[in-house]
Every structure is written in structure tokens, then in C-alpha cells.
Amino acid sequence: MARGYSPVLQMPIWFAASSVLPIPYSVRCVLFHDVCDAVTPFTDGLGVTLSCLEFEQKLRYLVRYYNPVSLQDLVDARLGKLTLPNRPVHVTFDDAYASVAINAAPLCAKYGIPATFFVNARFIDNRALALDNLTCYVANTFGIKTLQVCAGRLFNSHAPSFTSLAQVFGEFLPSITLDDRKRFENALAKECRVRIEDLASSTNLYVTSTQLRSLANYGIEVGNHTFSHIHCRQLTSLDFGAEIDQNRTELEAIAGRPVRAFSVPYGSRKDLPVALSEHLRRSGYQAAFLVESATNNSRSDYLRLNRVSMAGATDARCFAELEILPRLRTVRNIILGRN
């Protein structure tokens, strides 16, 4: 028996047992972000970092129990040109972290796993810093009270009282406009007396142009993740050019390959409104991904594919994340009348 694998999961019967819930489940889509052996002040609090060992353990799990497929495989299956294998899984990465190119890509190639890496062109070559990473840096370096001070100055009595980074990311940032995000970013930089461009260039946090071009050698395709990593619920049709179309154009120019898939930042269905979905369809995108952690079936709209963020520390937990919980969430969605 291979070390590190649960004896229970050696038995295919457990996969059959998981299908007792009458929920069809076709392609599994999984999500990773930062594959690095240490968190930094820019990522500590986001909960997106896996060590190389943890990541490799998950890849071993996937190749043992699933059949990894590429974005091209998904496209061909949708067009009826290909029948997907049993338990297909597509691996994705979000947020433009350099660790994907440095650590994750070679490991994916080692196990023969194709993937799609969703990138924000604004951060390539570390020219700028994502607001999420800046927020972490400020909280970890100067304290969460600094976030509160800056929000209070901007929004006066309407500013919430921050007690955790989870509240900032889950409640505050999704609720403010694109202009207010920029104002908050500038306020943080001013309060901490840092120049964001200098801070970004010192981190080497994000992928470089050279690294982005090299990803094809590892079987990794580049996808669109908006230009500046924002909540798309705040976009109007007038913003699509700057955040969606511009990002695609820049990525294609750097990577030298077509960009045909889109990943919704933060992954919520609230951030894929009808207007954006139709814009993606008209623009020729062949797949778009959420992180709703529910199932996909053979009739799923490929512009609304669900992903699961894999964080389980054991095979048993990975099994629950990919097989049990998505089915339960789908049942819940059906009961609540959610599409």
C-alpha cells in the first residue's frame, strides 16, 4: 500500500457510494493559488498558500483517483468531439502568483497534469500590488487598526469596525465601488508611507513575462482573471473594456497564445452577472469558472463551471471536498431554487 493514502480510499466502492445522492457529476474543477513553502506578510491571512509538499500530495491524490484533462479536452467534449474519461478533473490556478510558474508548474508536469493559470496583467512583472495583498501587508505589518483608520477616513460613520481580515475580504471590499477600492488602496499607501509600485517590485510575488511565456512548456494555458482583480459585481458594461478586454489583449501579447477562458475573481456567482456572462459569450470565451464548490454535470453551461478550492490535509478530506460536499451543496441549491 502506498504511504500517505487512506486504506478506505483504496476501495473504488467508496466512489460508487458517494453517488448515492442522485446528483450527476461530470468534470471536477479544482482551484489552487500560491504554492510556496512559506507565507509572507502579503499572503498571510488570505488562506491561499500551500507548501510544495502539500500541493504534491494533492496531485498524487488526483492522478490516483481521477483523470486530469486539459482546457482543450473540455472544449472538445462540449463540441462533441471527445468523450471525457471517467472522473475527469481540470486543475486551475488563480491570482498571478509567481510560485505557480516556479513551483507548481514543474510538479504538474511531473505528474502529467495539464492546467489553466488565470492571470491579472496589471501585476505581471511586479508592476503593481493587488489590493488583497496590500491589505494583508498593512494588517500584518502595521496592525488591522490601520485598515480601520483608513476606511474610517474615507467612509466616515459608514465604515465597519474591522475585527478580522476575513471581515475585510468577505464584507467590506465586495461592498465598495471600483473608485472606492482605488481610494482605499491609496489611503493605505499614504498611511503606511509606502509607494505601491516600489513595494510590488520588492516582493517578486507575481509572475514575470518570461515565466508566463514558459508555462506552455509545462502544459499550462493562460486565462483571464480581470486586469486588476476586482469584484465583478461592481462592473458596468462600460468597464468591460478596461477590466476584461484589455487584460485579454495584454495576456495574449505576452504569452503569445489565445486566451479563451475566464475566471471570476473571488469566485462568487454574484460576480458573474448576466451582462458579464453575455459579454464573455459574445467575445468568444469557451469556458468561465466560479468557485461555488458545487457539481458540474453534462448539461452545465461552460461559462459557469463550478470549482472546488482544494485545502484538505488528508486523502479522506480531499475525497469529502471533491465528492461529498459538492453534491450536498447542489442539493441545497436545488432546494433553495438557486441556478
Tab-separated table of C-alpha atoms in Angstrom:
chain	number	residue	atom	x	y	z
A	1	MET	CA	0.000	0.000	0.000
A	2	ALA	CA	1.341	3.438	-0.908
A	3	ARG	CA	2.303	5.539	2.090
A	4	GLY	CA	0.058	8.519	2.795
A	5	TYR	CA	-3.122	7.050	1.267
A	6	SER	CA	-6.143	6.151	3.344
A	7	PRO	CA	-6.955	2.417	3.129
A	8	VAL	CA	-10.605	3.375	2.743
A	9	LEU	CA	-9.887	5.345	-0.387
A	10	GLN	CA	-8.049	2.403	-1.937
A	11	MET	CA	-11.513	0.913	-2.480
A	12	PRO	CA	-13.366	2.106	-5.599
A	13	ILE	CA	-16.619	1.209	-3.860
A	14	TRP	CA	-16.385	4.459	-1.916
A	15	PHE	CA	-16.637	6.454	-5.121
A	16	ALA	CA	-19.707	4.449	-6.044
A	17	ALA	CA	-21.139	5.020	-2.583
A	18	SER	CA	-20.680	8.782	-2.955
A	19	SER	CA	-23.047	8.714	-5.926
A	20	VAL	CA	-25.946	7.536	-3.771
A	21	LEU	CA	-27.092	11.135	-3.819
A	22	PRO	CA	-28.923	11.367	-7.172
A	23	ILE	CA	-26.760	14.238	-8.414
A	24	PRO	CA	-24.957	13.820	-11.755
A	25	TYR	CA	-21.310	14.836	-11.511
A	26	SER	CA	-19.196	15.158	-14.636
A	27	VAL	CA	-15.993	17.189	-14.690
A	28	ARG	CA	-14.443	18.158	-11.382
A	29	CYS	CA	-12.630	21.501	-11.459
A	30	VAL	CA	-10.174	22.288	-8.685
A	31	LEU	CA	-8.505	25.535	-7.689
A	32	PHE	CA	-5.126	26.444	-6.208
A	33	HIS	CA	-3.398	29.788	-5.746
A	34	ASP	CA	0.009	30.162	-4.126
A	35	VAL	CA	2.299	27.101	-3.962
A	36	CYS	CA	5.072	28.181	-1.638
A	37	ASP	CA	6.773	26.786	1.448
A	38	ALA	CA	6.187	29.947	3.486
A	39	VAL	CA	3.524	32.598	3.706
A	40	THR	CA	4.660	36.207	3.537
A	41	PRO	CA	3.184	39.400	5.012
A	42	PHE	CA	1.486	39.812	1.616
A	43	THR	CA	-0.333	36.457	1.766
A	44	ASP	CA	-0.665	35.707	5.481
A	45	GLY	CA	-4.381	35.888	6.219
A	46	LEU	CA	-5.649	35.040	2.741
A	47	GLY	CA	-5.571	31.286	3.291
A	48	VAL	CA	-4.355	30.635	-0.254
A	49	THR	CA	-0.859	29.233	0.318
A	50	LEU	CA	0.025	25.527	0.128
A	51	SER	CA	3.504	24.174	0.691
A	52	CYS	CA	5.123	22.302	-2.188
A	53	LEU	CA	4.737	19.068	-0.230
A	54	GLU	CA	1.031	19.688	0.426
A	55	PHE	CA	0.468	20.545	-3.213
A	56	GLU	CA	2.293	17.455	-4.454
A	57	GLN	CA	0.244	15.267	-2.122
A	58	LYS	CA	-2.907	16.637	-3.732
A	59	LEU	CA	-1.558	16.000	-7.222
A	60	ARG	CA	-0.808	12.403	-6.230
A	61	TYR	CA	-4.350	12.064	-4.983
A	62	LEU	CA	-5.764	13.447	-8.221
A	63	VAL	CA	-3.767	11.202	-10.544
A	64	ARG	CA	-4.544	8.154	-8.400
A	65	TYR	CA	-8.326	8.558	-8.405
A	66	TYR	CA	-9.133	10.887	-11.317
A	67	ASN	CA	-8.224	11.548	-14.932
A	68	PRO	CA	-6.704	15.028	-15.420
A	69	VAL	CA	-7.965	16.794	-18.542
A	70	SER	CA	-6.914	19.988	-20.288
A	71	LEU	CA	-8.975	23.016	-21.199
A	72	GLN	CA	-8.834	21.801	-24.800
A	73	ASP	CA	-10.329	18.486	-23.674
A	74	LEU	CA	-13.218	20.355	-22.047
A	75	VAL	CA	-13.789	22.410	-25.186
A	76	ASP	CA	-13.697	19.334	-27.424
A	77	ALA	CA	-16.111	17.496	-25.132
A	78	ARG	CA	-18.550	20.417	-25.215
A	79	LEU	CA	-18.406	20.366	-29.034
A	80	GLY	CA	-18.985	16.613	-29.115
A	81	LYS	CA	-15.509	15.899	-30.492
A	82	LEU	CA	-14.322	13.999	-27.428
A	83	THR	CA	-15.734	11.780	-24.716
A	84	LEU	CA	-14.213	12.640	-21.374
A	85	PRO	CA	-12.762	9.790	-19.305
A	86	ASN	CA	-14.239	8.554	-16.067
A	87	ARG	CA	-13.965	11.094	-13.231
A	88	PRO	CA	-12.292	13.864	-15.262
A	89	VAL	CA	-10.640	16.678	-13.324
A	90	HIS	CA	-9.335	20.033	-14.527
A	91	VAL	CA	-6.715	21.856	-12.432
A	92	THR	CA	-6.689	25.656	-12.271
A	93	PHE	CA	-4.724	28.413	-10.547
A	94	ASP	CA	-5.789	31.998	-9.822
A	95	ASP	CA	-4.162	35.325	-8.953
A	96	ALA	CA	-0.906	35.504	-10.952
A	97	TYR	CA	1.433	34.248	-8.224
A	98	ALA	CA	4.998	33.560	-9.379
A	99	SER	CA	5.013	30.392	-7.283
A	100	VAL	CA	2.747	28.782	-9.873
A	101	ALA	CA	5.462	29.098	-12.502
A	102	ILE	CA	8.336	28.335	-10.126
A	103	ASN	CA	6.923	25.504	-8.011
A	104	ALA	CA	3.535	24.311	-9.234
A	105	ALA	CA	4.171	24.057	-12.983
A	106	PRO	CA	7.114	21.623	-12.712
A	107	LEU	CA	5.131	19.447	-10.306
A	108	CYS	CA	2.126	19.408	-12.639
A	109	ALA	CA	4.423	18.368	-15.497
A	110	LYS	CA	5.957	15.659	-13.305
A	111	TYR	CA	2.538	14.047	-12.880
A	112	GLY	CA	1.324	14.754	-16.417
A	113	ILE	CA	-1.372	17.183	-15.270
A	114	PRO	CA	-2.423	19.985	-17.641
A	115	ALA	CA	-3.796	23.154	-16.075
A	116	THR	CA	-5.082	26.677	-16.658
A	117	PHE	CA	-3.486	29.656	-14.888
A	118	PHE	CA	-5.704	32.735	-14.561
A	119	VAL	CA	-3.682	35.938	-14.511
A	120	ASN	CA	-4.183	39.661	-13.934
A	121	ALA	CA	-1.971	41.538	-16.398
A	122	ARG	CA	-1.687	44.558	-14.104
A	123	PHE	CA	0.569	42.583	-11.753
A	124	ILE	CA	2.833	40.888	-14.301
A	125	ASP	CA	6.495	41.750	-13.725
A	126	ASN	CA	5.505	43.040	-10.272
A	127	ARG	CA	4.473	46.439	-11.583
A	128	ALA	CA	1.627	46.813	-9.084
A	129	LEU	CA	0.234	45.150	-5.980
A	130	ALA	CA	-3.213	43.595	-5.670
A	131	LEU	CA	-5.400	45.235	-3.041
A	132	ASP	CA	-5.805	41.886	-1.235
A	133	ASN	CA	-2.041	41.528	-0.887
A	134	LEU	CA	-1.605	45.174	0.115
A	135	THR	CA	-4.332	44.766	2.736
A	136	CYS	CA	-2.559	41.707	4.183
A	137	TYR	CA	0.750	43.566	4.230
A	138	VAL	CA	-0.717	46.530	6.079
A	139	ALA	CA	-2.557	44.366	8.606
A	140	ASN	CA	0.452	42.123	9.260
A	141	THR	CA	2.992	44.951	9.398
A	142	PHE	CA	1.088	47.847	10.954
A	143	GLY	CA	-1.928	46.143	12.513
A	144	ILE	CA	-5.557	45.740	11.486
A	145	LYS	CA	-6.370	49.033	13.209
A	146	THR	CA	-4.599	50.797	10.340
A	147	LEU	CA	-7.165	49.357	7.934
A	148	GLN	CA	-9.908	50.680	10.191
A	149	VAL	CA	-8.359	54.147	10.332
A	150	CYS	CA	-8.131	54.389	6.537
A	151	ALA	CA	-11.655	53.087	5.990
A	152	GLY	CA	-12.978	55.487	8.616
A	153	ARG	CA	-11.399	58.482	6.923
A	154	LEU	CA	-12.907	57.516	3.591
A	155	PHE	CA	-16.373	56.421	4.650
A	156	ASN	CA	-16.840	58.196	7.991
A	157	SER	CA	-19.665	56.677	10.038
A	158	HIS	CA	-20.437	54.146	7.297
A	159	ALA	CA	-17.127	52.336	7.772
A	160	PRO	CA	-17.470	48.963	9.515
A	161	SER	CA	-15.482	48.056	12.596
A	162	PHE	CA	-12.899	45.511	11.442
A	163	THR	CA	-12.242	42.600	13.768
A	164	SER	CA	-10.541	40.263	11.281
A	165	LEU	CA	-9.126	40.090	7.778
A	166	ALA	CA	-11.928	37.690	6.923
A	167	GLN	CA	-14.385	40.513	7.539
A	168	VAL	CA	-12.385	42.897	5.360
A	169	PHE	CA	-12.266	40.429	2.449
A	170	GLY	CA	-15.724	38.946	2.908
A	171	GLU	CA	-17.802	42.018	3.714
A	172	PHE	CA	-16.010	45.325	3.214
A	173	LEU	CA	-14.170	45.019	-0.110
A	174	PRO	CA	-17.073	43.368	-2.000
A	175	SER	CA	-19.353	46.225	-0.977
A	176	ILE	CA	-17.339	49.188	-2.245
A	177	THR	CA	-17.141	50.597	-5.754
A	178	LEU	CA	-14.164	50.398	-8.070
A	179	ASP	CA	-13.379	54.051	-7.373
A	180	ASP	CA	-13.572	53.451	-3.632
A	181	ARG	CA	-11.220	50.473	-3.930
A	182	LYS	CA	-8.672	52.759	-5.528
A	183	ARG	CA	-9.197	55.398	-2.852
A	184	PHE	CA	-8.755	52.782	-0.119
A	185	GLU	CA	-5.588	51.490	-1.786
A	186	ASN	CA	-4.130	54.999	-1.956
A	187	ALA	CA	-5.126	55.696	1.648
A	188	LEU	CA	-3.323	52.567	2.852
A	189	ALA	CA	-0.184	53.512	0.954
A	190	LYS	CA	-0.250	57.051	2.315
A	191	GLU	CA	-0.891	55.947	5.894
A	192	CYS	CA	1.998	53.462	5.769
A	193	ARG	CA	4.246	55.832	3.818
A	194	VAL	CA	4.945	53.348	1.046
A	195	ARG	CA	4.904	53.645	-2.706
A	196	ILE	CA	2.879	50.727	-4.033
A	197	GLU	CA	4.993	50.305	-7.157
A	198	ASP	CA	8.184	50.080	-5.091
A	199	LEU	CA	6.571	47.680	-2.646
A	200	ALA	CA	5.392	45.464	-5.503
A	201	SER	CA	8.789	45.376	-7.205
A	202	SER	CA	10.440	44.321	-3.951
A	203	THR	CA	8.226	41.285	-3.445
A	204	ASN	CA	8.659	39.194	-6.622
A	205	LEU	CA	5.200	37.960	-5.676
A	206	TYR	CA	3.776	37.762	-9.182
A	207	VAL	CA	4.666	36.006	-12.394
A	208	THR	CA	7.049	37.677	-14.844
A	209	SER	CA	6.556	37.937	-18.587
A	210	THR	CA	9.294	35.371	-19.136
A	211	GLN	CA	7.717	32.953	-16.689
A	212	LEU	CA	4.319	33.420	-18.296
A	213	ARG	CA	5.693	32.520	-21.716
A	214	SER	CA	7.407	29.422	-20.299
A	215	LEU	CA	4.196	27.904	-18.970
A	216	ALA	CA	3.340	26.327	-22.327
A	217	ASN	CA	6.332	24.037	-21.815
A	218	TYR	CA	4.557	22.592	-18.772
A	219	GLY	CA	1.163	22.142	-20.423
A	220	ILE	CA	-0.351	25.164	-18.694
A	221	GLU	CA	-2.688	27.503	-20.542
A	222	VAL	CA	-3.134	31.174	-19.581
A	223	GLY	CA	-6.582	32.549	-18.787
A	224	ASN	CA	-8.206	35.914	-17.983
A	225	HIS	CA	-8.749	36.928	-14.330
A	226	THR	CA	-9.605	40.627	-14.920
A	227	PHE	CA	-6.950	43.302	-15.224
A	228	SER	CA	-6.815	44.375	-11.572
A	229	HIS	CA	-8.562	41.586	-9.611
A	230	ILE	CA	-11.821	43.221	-8.632
A	231	HIS	CA	-15.320	42.123	-7.645
A	232	CYS	CA	-17.102	41.949	-10.983
A	233	ARG	CA	-20.449	42.755	-9.350
A	234	GLN	CA	-19.189	46.353	-9.352
A	235	LEU	CA	-18.546	46.398	-13.114
A	236	THR	CA	-20.830	48.037	-15.627
A	237	SER	CA	-20.744	47.304	-19.333
A	238	LEU	CA	-18.567	50.415	-19.691
A	239	ASP	CA	-15.926	48.757	-17.511
A	240	PHE	CA	-15.658	45.541	-19.538
A	241	GLY	CA	-13.182	47.067	-21.974
A	242	ALA	CA	-10.663	48.045	-19.289
A	243	GLU	CA	-11.008	45.051	-16.980
A	244	ILE	CA	-11.866	42.171	-19.320
A	245	ASP	CA	-10.861	43.011	-22.889
A	246	GLN	CA	-7.652	44.891	-22.050
A	247	ASN	CA	-6.498	42.064	-19.817
A	248	ARG	CA	-7.049	39.528	-22.571
A	249	THR	CA	-5.178	41.645	-25.107
A	250	GLU	CA	-2.165	42.099	-22.834
A	251	LEU	CA	-2.027	38.442	-21.835
A	252	GLU	CA	-2.163	37.295	-25.439
A	253	ALA	CA	0.598	39.725	-26.396
A	254	ILE	CA	2.857	38.481	-23.591
A	255	ALA	CA	2.093	34.753	-23.710
A	256	GLY	CA	1.815	34.588	-27.496
A	257	ARG	CA	-1.253	32.359	-27.241
A	258	PRO	CA	-5.014	32.884	-27.402
A	259	VAL	CA	-6.816	33.493	-24.114
A	260	ARG	CA	-10.127	31.648	-24.198
A	261	ALA	CA	-11.106	31.068	-20.557
A	262	PHE	CA	-12.129	33.431	-17.780
A	263	SER	CA	-12.012	33.001	-14.016
A	264	VAL	CA	-14.246	35.144	-11.819
A	265	PRO	CA	-12.164	36.813	-9.068
A	266	TYR	CA	-13.343	35.616	-5.644
A	267	GLY	CA	-15.487	33.007	-7.408
A	268	SER	CA	-18.975	34.075	-6.341
A	269	ARG	CA	-21.968	33.774	-8.658
A	270	LYS	CA	-22.761	37.352	-7.588
A	271	ASP	CA	-19.682	38.384	-9.552
A	272	LEU	CA	-20.893	36.795	-12.784
A	273	PRO	CA	-23.991	38.842	-13.600
A	274	VAL	CA	-25.901	38.277	-16.819
A	275	ALA	CA	-24.311	41.255	-18.566
A	276	LEU	CA	-20.804	39.951	-17.944
A	277	SER	CA	-21.745	36.402	-18.882
A	278	GLU	CA	-23.169	37.612	-22.184
A	279	HIS	CA	-20.087	39.748	-22.823
A	280	LEU	CA	-17.881	36.675	-22.363
A	281	ARG	CA	-20.104	34.679	-24.700
A	282	ARG	CA	-20.050	37.365	-27.389
A	283	SER	CA	-16.275	37.688	-27.014
A	284	GLY	CA	-15.783	34.023	-27.835
A	285	TYR	CA	-14.760	32.671	-24.436
A	286	GLN	CA	-15.091	28.906	-24.287
A	287	ALA	CA	-15.134	28.479	-20.516
A	288	ALA	CA	-15.660	30.568	-17.383
A	289	PHE	CA	-15.107	29.408	-13.820
A	290	LEU	CA	-16.649	30.162	-10.439
A	291	VAL	CA	-15.690	28.798	-7.006
A	292	GLU	CA	-19.117	27.746	-5.805
A	293	SER	CA	-17.863	24.261	-4.812
A	294	ALA	CA	-20.899	22.543	-6.318
A	295	THR	CA	-21.111	19.881	-9.009
A	296	ASN	CA	-20.948	20.215	-12.779
A	297	ASN	CA	-22.966	17.914	-14.988
A	298	SER	CA	-23.058	17.129	-18.697
A	299	ARG	CA	-25.583	19.935	-19.261
A	300	SER	CA	-23.674	22.602	-17.323
A	301	ASP	CA	-23.092	25.913	-19.035
A	302	TYR	CA	-19.352	26.027	-19.729
A	303	LEU	CA	-19.438	29.730	-18.957
A	304	ARG	CA	-20.497	28.911	-15.374
A	305	LEU	CA	-18.358	25.963	-14.322
A	306	ASN	CA	-18.005	25.333	-10.600
A	307	ARG	CA	-14.636	24.756	-8.968
A	308	VAL	CA	-13.590	23.370	-5.593
A	309	SER	CA	-10.759	25.016	-3.676
A	310	MET	CA	-8.678	22.051	-2.503
A	311	ALA	CA	-7.342	22.518	1.018
A	312	GLY	CA	-7.754	19.087	2.625
A	313	ALA	CA	-4.729	17.818	4.525
A	314	THR	CA	-5.589	14.139	4.033
A	315	ASP	CA	-6.935	11.941	1.249
A	316	ALA	CA	-10.140	11.471	3.226
A	317	ARG	CA	-10.624	15.228	3.406
A	318	CYS	CA	-9.873	15.602	-0.308
A	319	PHE	CA	-12.451	12.915	-1.017
A	320	ALA	CA	-15.045	14.821	1.011
A	321	GLU	CA	-14.142	18.117	-0.672
A	322	LEU	CA	-14.437	16.745	-4.207
A	323	GLU	CA	-17.139	14.098	-3.924
A	324	ILE	CA	-19.406	14.611	-0.922
A	325	LEU	CA	-19.635	18.335	-0.219
A	326	PRO	CA	-20.248	19.442	-3.841
A	327	ARG	CA	-23.181	17.035	-4.081
A	328	LEU	CA	-24.605	18.291	-0.805
A	329	ARG	CA	-24.255	21.906	-1.940
A	330	THR	CA	-26.000	21.076	-5.199
A	331	VAL	CA	-28.893	19.513	-3.270
A	332	ARG	CA	-29.045	22.661	-1.136
A	333	ASN	CA	-29.084	24.849	-4.256
A	334	ILE	CA	-31.920	22.819	-5.745
A	335	ILE	CA	-33.952	23.126	-2.528
A	336	LEU	CA	-33.311	26.882	-2.341
A	337	GLY	CA	-34.053	27.374	-6.038
A	338	ARG	CA	-30.594	28.651	-6.916
A	339	ASN	CA	-29.429	28.263	-10.505
